[in-house]
């Protein structure tokens, strides 16, 4: 699953992407430094369960869970009409699962202004462009379905009616999030995931000032420049450097955790050979889904899953003792994986 980093030009999107993923995407003091999307992986820091599993299993390698981020080009006013990178930008974010919207709240003579009058104005510009792009998408899809419905296509008729409700909602300035489409035929010209306003979204405020409680509820405030400077220091010096600015935990870590929550992900663990690994999976996923996420061969030849809860392992002290106490369970393919489960897949 992937989260797109979106926002106006020159708000710090690529700099944040580099900070989160420890990458080196190009940044610049001009619009559209990013044209083709950059894709990177950010590790989940501070997983105390993984640390404890390392103490219990003593593996050679501990691998944290991760979140994939996509750094896309800056959005400008009238992007839905083709301004800026227009449709290129929109096509890059349609396939993504969620959006992280970066808002600029810093003032710098060295960075070209974003073209907005503050973070709320930026948010409104992005909101408007996403709504208008969705409106155009819905109108075109409805027209195609209306034509198909005249030939007696039941799926097309129901889809056209649904899109009529979508258009009415968008025309009122309301997002598509929360709407449930009818069953779609194989040739449907739309999918709910393609609606930009249907995607989960959260906000990151790039600011050099202390957090203001009046800022957008649920937003994460970060000084991207400061945390980037900290990352360039030796690891043992970073905490002390940030503490001088009143930062006890890097906001970049909070952003990765918030992204996982936004996607409604939980963590399960695998112990294979000399590696203990944390893995994300969508809440409500089954043991078969977990197997597929590890390797497709495991899901194709799935026999069973051996499951041990993290808390049961703590009580037992070791997997060997957990087995002797009957705490390791055999589960079928439909077992709903729980947060913290340690899962071993048996397959042909």
Coordinates of C-alpha atoms in Angstrom, one line a residue:
X1 CA 0.0 0.0 0.0
X2 CA 1.3 3.4 -0.9
X3 CA 0.8 7.0 0.5
X4 CA 1.2 9.9 -1.8
X5 CA 2.9 13.1 -0.5
X6 CA 0.9 15.9 -2.1
X7 CA 0.7 19.7 -1.8
X8 CA 1.5 22.9 -3.6
X9 CA 5.0 23.5 -5.0
X10 CA 7.8 24.6 -2.6
X11 CA 6.1 23.4 0.6
X12 CA 8.8 20.8 1.4
X13 CA 7.3 17.6 -0.1
X14 CA 10.5 16.2 -1.5
X15 CA 12.5 17.2 1.5
X16 CA 10.0 15.4 3.7
X17 CA 10.1 12.4 1.4
X18 CA 13.9 12.3 1.7
X19 CA 13.6 12.6 5.5
X20 CA 11.1 9.8 5.9
X21 CA 12.7 7.4 3.4
X22 CA 16.4 8.3 3.9
X23 CA 16.4 8.8 0.1
X24 CA 18.0 11.5 -2.1
X25 CA 15.2 12.7 -4.3
X26 CA 15.9 16.0 -6.0
X27 CA 14.8 19.1 -4.2
X28 CA 14.9 22.6 -5.6
X29 CA 13.9 26.2 -5.0
X30 CA 11.5 26.3 -7.9
X31 CA 8.2 24.6 -8.9
X32 CA 8.0 21.1 -10.4
X33 CA 11.5 20.0 -9.3
X34 CA 9.7 16.6 -9.0
X35 CA 8.0 15.4 -12.3
X36 CA 8.2 11.7 -12.2
X37 CA 7.1 10.3 -8.8
X38 CA 9.8 9.1 -6.4
X39 CA 9.0 6.0 -4.5
X40 CA 10.6 5.1 -1.2
X41 CA 10.1 3.0 2.0
X42 CA 10.1 4.4 5.5
X43 CA 10.7 2.1 8.4
X44 CA 8.5 2.1 11.5
X45 CA 10.6 3.2 14.5
X46 CA 10.0 2.5 18.1
X47 CA 8.4 -1.0 17.8
X48 CA 9.0 -2.2 21.4
X49 CA 7.5 -5.6 20.6
X50 CA 10.0 -6.1 17.8
X51 CA 12.8 -5.2 20.2
X52 CA 11.5 -7.7 22.8
X53 CA 11.3 -10.4 20.1
X54 CA 14.9 -9.7 19.4
X55 CA 15.8 -10.4 23.0
X56 CA 13.7 -13.6 23.0
X57 CA 14.8 -15.1 19.7
X58 CA 18.3 -13.5 19.5
X59 CA 18.2 -13.3 15.6
X60 CA 21.0 -12.1 13.4
X61 CA 18.6 -9.6 11.8
X62 CA 15.6 -7.6 13.1
X63 CA 13.5 -6.0 10.3
X64 CA 10.9 -3.4 11.2
X65 CA 7.6 -2.9 9.3
X66 CA 7.6 -0.2 6.7
X67 CA 5.3 2.2 4.8
X68 CA 5.7 3.1 1.1
X69 CA 5.6 6.8 0.2
X70 CA 5.4 8.3 -3.2
X71 CA 6.6 11.9 -3.8
X72 CA 4.5 13.4 -6.6
X73 CA 4.8 16.8 -8.3
X74 CA 3.3 19.9 -6.8
X75 CA -0.3 20.7 -7.4
X76 CA -1.3 24.2 -8.6
X77 CA -4.5 26.1 -8.9
X78 CA -6.5 25.0 -12.0
X79 CA -4.5 21.7 -12.2
X80 CA -7.8 20.0 -13.2
X81 CA -7.8 22.2 -16.3
X82 CA -4.2 21.2 -17.1
X83 CA -2.3 24.0 -15.3
X84 CA 1.1 23.1 -14.0
X85 CA 1.6 19.4 -14.5
X86 CA -2.2 19.1 -14.5
X87 CA -3.4 15.7 -15.5
X88 CA 0.1 14.2 -15.0
X89 CA -0.1 15.0 -11.3
X90 CA -3.7 13.7 -11.1
X91 CA -2.8 10.4 -12.8
X92 CA 0.0 9.9 -10.4
X93 CA -2.2 10.1 -7.3
X94 CA -5.2 8.2 -8.5
X95 CA -3.7 4.7 -8.0
X96 CA -2.4 5.5 -4.4
X97 CA -4.1 4.3 -1.3
X98 CA -4.0 7.5 0.8
X99 CA -2.6 11.1 0.7
X100 CA -0.3 13.0 3.0
X101 CA -0.9 16.7 2.4
X102 CA 2.0 18.9 3.2
X103 CA 1.1 22.5 4.3
X104 CA 3.7 25.3 4.4
X105 CA 3.8 27.4 7.6
X106 CA 7.4 28.6 7.4
X107 CA 8.8 31.9 6.0
X108 CA 12.0 31.9 4.1
X109 CA 13.7 34.4 1.8
X110 CA 15.6 31.5 0.3
X111 CA 12.5 29.5 -0.8
X112 CA 10.1 30.6 -3.5
X113 CA 6.6 31.1 -2.0
X114 CA 4.0 28.4 -2.6
X115 CA 1.5 30.9 -4.1
X116 CA -0.9 30.6 -1.2
X117 CA -1.7 32.8 1.7
X118 CA -0.9 30.4 4.5
X119 CA -1.6 26.7 5.3
X120 CA -5.4 27.0 5.3
X121 CA -5.4 28.7 1.9
X122 CA -3.1 25.9 0.6
X123 CA -5.5 23.3 1.9
X124 CA -8.5 25.0 0.2
X125 CA -6.6 25.1 -3.1
X126 CA -5.8 21.4 -2.9
X127 CA -9.3 20.5 -1.7
X128 CA -10.9 22.4 -4.6
X129 CA -8.6 20.9 -7.2
X130 CA -9.3 17.3 -6.0
X131 CA -13.0 18.0 -5.9
X132 CA -13.1 19.4 -9.5
X133 CA -10.9 16.6 -10.8
X134 CA -13.3 14.1 -9.3
X135 CA -16.3 15.9 -10.7
X136 CA -14.9 15.7 -14.3
X137 CA -14.0 12.1 -13.8
X138 CA -17.5 11.2 -12.5
X139 CA -19.3 13.1 -15.3
X140 CA -17.3 11.3 -18.0
X141 CA -17.8 7.9 -16.4
X142 CA -21.6 8.6 -15.9
X143 CA -21.9 9.5 -19.6
X144 CA -20.3 6.2 -20.7
X145 CA -22.5 4.2 -18.3
X146 CA -25.7 6.0 -19.5
X147 CA -24.9 4.9 -23.0
X148 CA -24.3 1.3 -21.9
X149 CA -27.5 1.2 -19.8
X150 CA -29.6 1.8 -22.9
X151 CA -28.7 -1.6 -24.1
X152 CA -30.1 -3.2 -20.9
X153 CA -26.8 -3.5 -19.0
X154 CA -28.0 -3.7 -15.3
X155 CA -24.5 -2.9 -13.9
X156 CA -24.3 0.2 -16.1
X157 CA -27.7 1.5 -15.0
X158 CA -26.9 1.0 -11.3
X159 CA -23.5 2.6 -11.8
X160 CA -24.9 5.6 -13.7
X161 CA -27.4 6.2 -10.8
X162 CA -24.6 6.0 -8.3
X163 CA -22.5 8.4 -10.2
X164 CA -25.4 10.8 -10.3
X165 CA -25.3 10.9 -6.5
X166 CA -21.6 11.3 -6.7
X167 CA -21.9 14.3 -9.0
X168 CA -24.5 15.9 -6.8
X169 CA -22.3 15.5 -3.8
X170 CA -19.2 16.9 -5.5
X171 CA -21.2 19.9 -6.8
X172 CA -22.0 20.7 -3.2
X173 CA -18.3 20.7 -2.4
X174 CA -18.4 17.4 -0.5
X175 CA -15.9 14.6 -0.8
X176 CA -16.7 11.1 -2.1
X177 CA -15.3 9.4 1.0
X178 CA -17.8 7.1 2.7
X179 CA -19.9 6.4 -0.4
X180 CA -20.4 2.7 -1.3
X181 CA -20.8 1.9 -5.0
X182 CA -23.1 -0.9 -6.3
X183 CA -21.5 -4.0 -7.8
X184 CA -19.5 -3.0 -10.8
X185 CA -19.4 -4.9 -14.1
X186 CA -16.1 -6.1 -15.6
X187 CA -16.1 -3.1 -18.1
X188 CA -16.9 -0.4 -15.5
X189 CA -15.3 2.9 -16.5
X190 CA -14.7 3.9 -12.9
X191 CA -13.5 2.5 -9.6
X192 CA -14.1 4.1 -6.2
X193 CA -10.3 4.0 -5.5
X194 CA -9.8 6.3 -8.4
X195 CA -11.7 9.2 -6.8
X196 CA -9.2 11.5 -5.2
X197 CA -11.6 12.7 -2.5
X198 CA -12.3 9.1 -1.5
X199 CA -8.8 8.5 -0.3
X200 CA -7.9 8.8 3.4
X201 CA -5.9 11.9 3.9
X202 CA -3.9 13.6 6.7
X203 CA -2.0 16.8 7.1
X204 CA 1.6 17.6 7.9
X205 CA 2.5 21.2 8.7
X206 CA 6.0 22.1 7.7
X207 CA 6.8 24.9 10.2
X208 CA 9.8 26.3 12.1
X209 CA 7.5 27.7 14.8
X210 CA 6.3 25.8 17.9
X211 CA 3.1 23.9 17.5
X212 CA 0.0 26.0 17.7
X213 CA -3.0 24.2 19.3
X214 CA -5.2 26.2 16.9
X215 CA -3.7 24.4 13.9
X216 CA -5.7 21.7 12.1
X217 CA -6.8 19.0 14.4
X218 CA -5.0 15.7 13.8
X219 CA -2.2 17.4 11.9
X220 CA 1.5 16.5 12.6
X221 CA 3.8 19.5 12.8
X222 CA 7.4 19.1 11.7
X223 CA 10.4 21.3 11.0
X224 CA 11.7 19.3 8.0
X225 CA 14.8 21.4 7.7
X226 CA 15.7 20.9 11.4
X227 CA 15.1 17.2 11.4
X228 CA 17.1 16.8 8.2
X229 CA 20.0 18.5 9.9
X230 CA 19.6 16.1 12.8
X231 CA 19.7 13.1 10.5
X232 CA 23.0 14.3 9.1
X233 CA 24.6 14.0 12.6
X234 CA 26.1 10.8 14.0
X235 CA 23.2 8.7 15.6
X236 CA 24.5 9.2 19.1
X237 CA 24.2 13.0 18.7
X238 CA 20.7 13.3 17.2
X239 CA 18.6 13.1 20.3
X240 CA 20.7 15.7 22.1
X241 CA 20.5 18.0 19.1
X242 CA 16.7 17.8 18.9
X243 CA 16.3 18.1 22.7
X244 CA 17.9 21.6 22.4
X245 CA 14.8 22.6 20.4
X246 CA 12.4 20.9 22.7
X247 CA 11.8 17.8 20.6
X248 CA 11.8 14.5 22.5
X249 CA 10.7 12.3 19.5
X250 CA 11.3 13.1 15.9
X251 CA 8.1 14.1 14.2
X252 CA 9.1 12.1 11.2
X253 CA 8.6 8.9 13.3
X254 CA 5.1 10.2 14.3
X255 CA 4.3 10.7 10.6
X256 CA 5.2 7.1 9.7
X257 CA 3.0 5.9 12.6
X258 CA 0.2 8.1 11.5
X259 CA 0.4 6.9 8.0
X260 CA 0.1 3.3 9.2
X261 CA -3.0 4.2 11.3
X262 CA -4.5 6.1 8.3
X263 CA -4.3 2.9 6.2
X264 CA -5.7 0.9 9.1
X265 CA -2.7 -1.4 9.2
X266 CA -1.7 -3.8 12.0
X267 CA 1.6 -5.5 12.6
X268 CA 2.3 -9.3 12.7
X269 CA 5.7 -11.0 13.0
X270 CA 7.5 -13.8 11.2
X271 CA 10.5 -15.8 12.5
X272 CA 12.3 -17.3 9.5
X273 CA 15.8 -18.6 9.8
X274 CA 17.9 -15.9 11.5
X275 CA 15.5 -13.1 10.9
X276 CA 12.6 -11.7 13.0
X277 CA 10.5 -9.4 10.8
X278 CA 7.6 -7.1 11.5
X279 CA 5.0 -6.9 8.6
X280 CA 2.1 -4.7 8.0
X281 CA -1.3 -6.1 7.0
X282 CA -4.7 -4.5 6.7
X283 CA -6.9 -4.9 9.8
X284 CA -9.3 -7.8 9.3
X285 CA -7.0 -9.7 6.9
X286 CA -6.8 -13.4 7.1
X287 CA -4.0 -15.9 7.5
X288 CA -4.2 -16.5 3.7
X289 CA -3.7 -12.8 3.1
X290 CA -0.7 -12.8 5.4
X291 CA 0.8 -15.8 3.5
X292 CA 0.3 -13.9 0.2
X293 CA 2.0 -10.9 1.7
X294 CA 5.1 -12.9 2.6
X295 CA 5.3 -14.9 -0.7
X296 CA 2.8 -15.9 -3.4
X297 CA 4.0 -19.5 -3.2
X298 CA 2.9 -19.6 0.5
X299 CA -0.7 -18.6 -0.4
X300 CA -0.9 -21.0 -3.3
X301 CA 0.2 -24.0 -1.3
X302 CA -1.3 -22.9 2.1
X303 CA -1.8 -25.7 4.6
X304 CA -2.1 -23.9 7.9
X305 CA -0.8 -21.1 10.0
X306 CA 0.8 -21.6 13.4
X307 CA -0.1 -18.6 15.5
X308 CA 1.3 -17.4 18.8
X309 CA 0.2 -14.1 20.3
X310 CA 2.9 -11.7 21.5
X311 CA 1.4 -11.6 25.0
X312 CA 1.3 -15.4 25.3
X313 CA 5.0 -15.5 24.2
X314 CA 5.9 -12.9 26.9
X315 CA 4.1 -15.1 29.6
X316 CA 5.9 -18.3 28.4
X317 CA 9.3 -16.6 27.9
X318 CA 10.2 -18.6 24.8
X319 CA 8.5 -20.2 21.9
X320 CA 9.6 -23.6 23.1
X321 CA 7.8 -23.1 26.4
X322 CA 4.8 -21.6 24.7
X323 CA 4.5 -24.8 22.6
X324 CA 4.7 -27.0 25.7
X325 CA 1.9 -25.0 27.3
X326 CA -0.3 -25.4 24.2
X327 CA -0.2 -21.6 23.4
X328 CA 0.8 -22.1 19.8
X329 CA -2.4 -22.6 17.8
X330 CA -3.0 -24.1 14.4
X331 CA -5.3 -21.9 12.3
X332 CA -6.9 -22.2 8.9
X333 CA -6.8 -19.8 6.0
X334 CA -9.8 -17.7 7.2
X335 CA -8.3 -16.9 10.6
X336 CA -8.3 -13.1 11.1
X337 CA -4.8 -12.1 12.0
X338 CA -4.5 -10.1 15.2
X339 CA -2.2 -7.2 15.9
X340 CA 1.0 -8.7 17.5
X341 CA 0.5 -12.2 16.2
X342 CA 3.6 -14.3 15.5
X343 CA 2.7 -16.3 12.4
X344 CA 4.4 -19.3 10.8
X345 CA 2.9 -20.4 7.5
X346 CA 3.0 -24.1 6.5
X347 CA 2.6 -24.6 2.8
X348 CA 3.2 -27.2 0.1

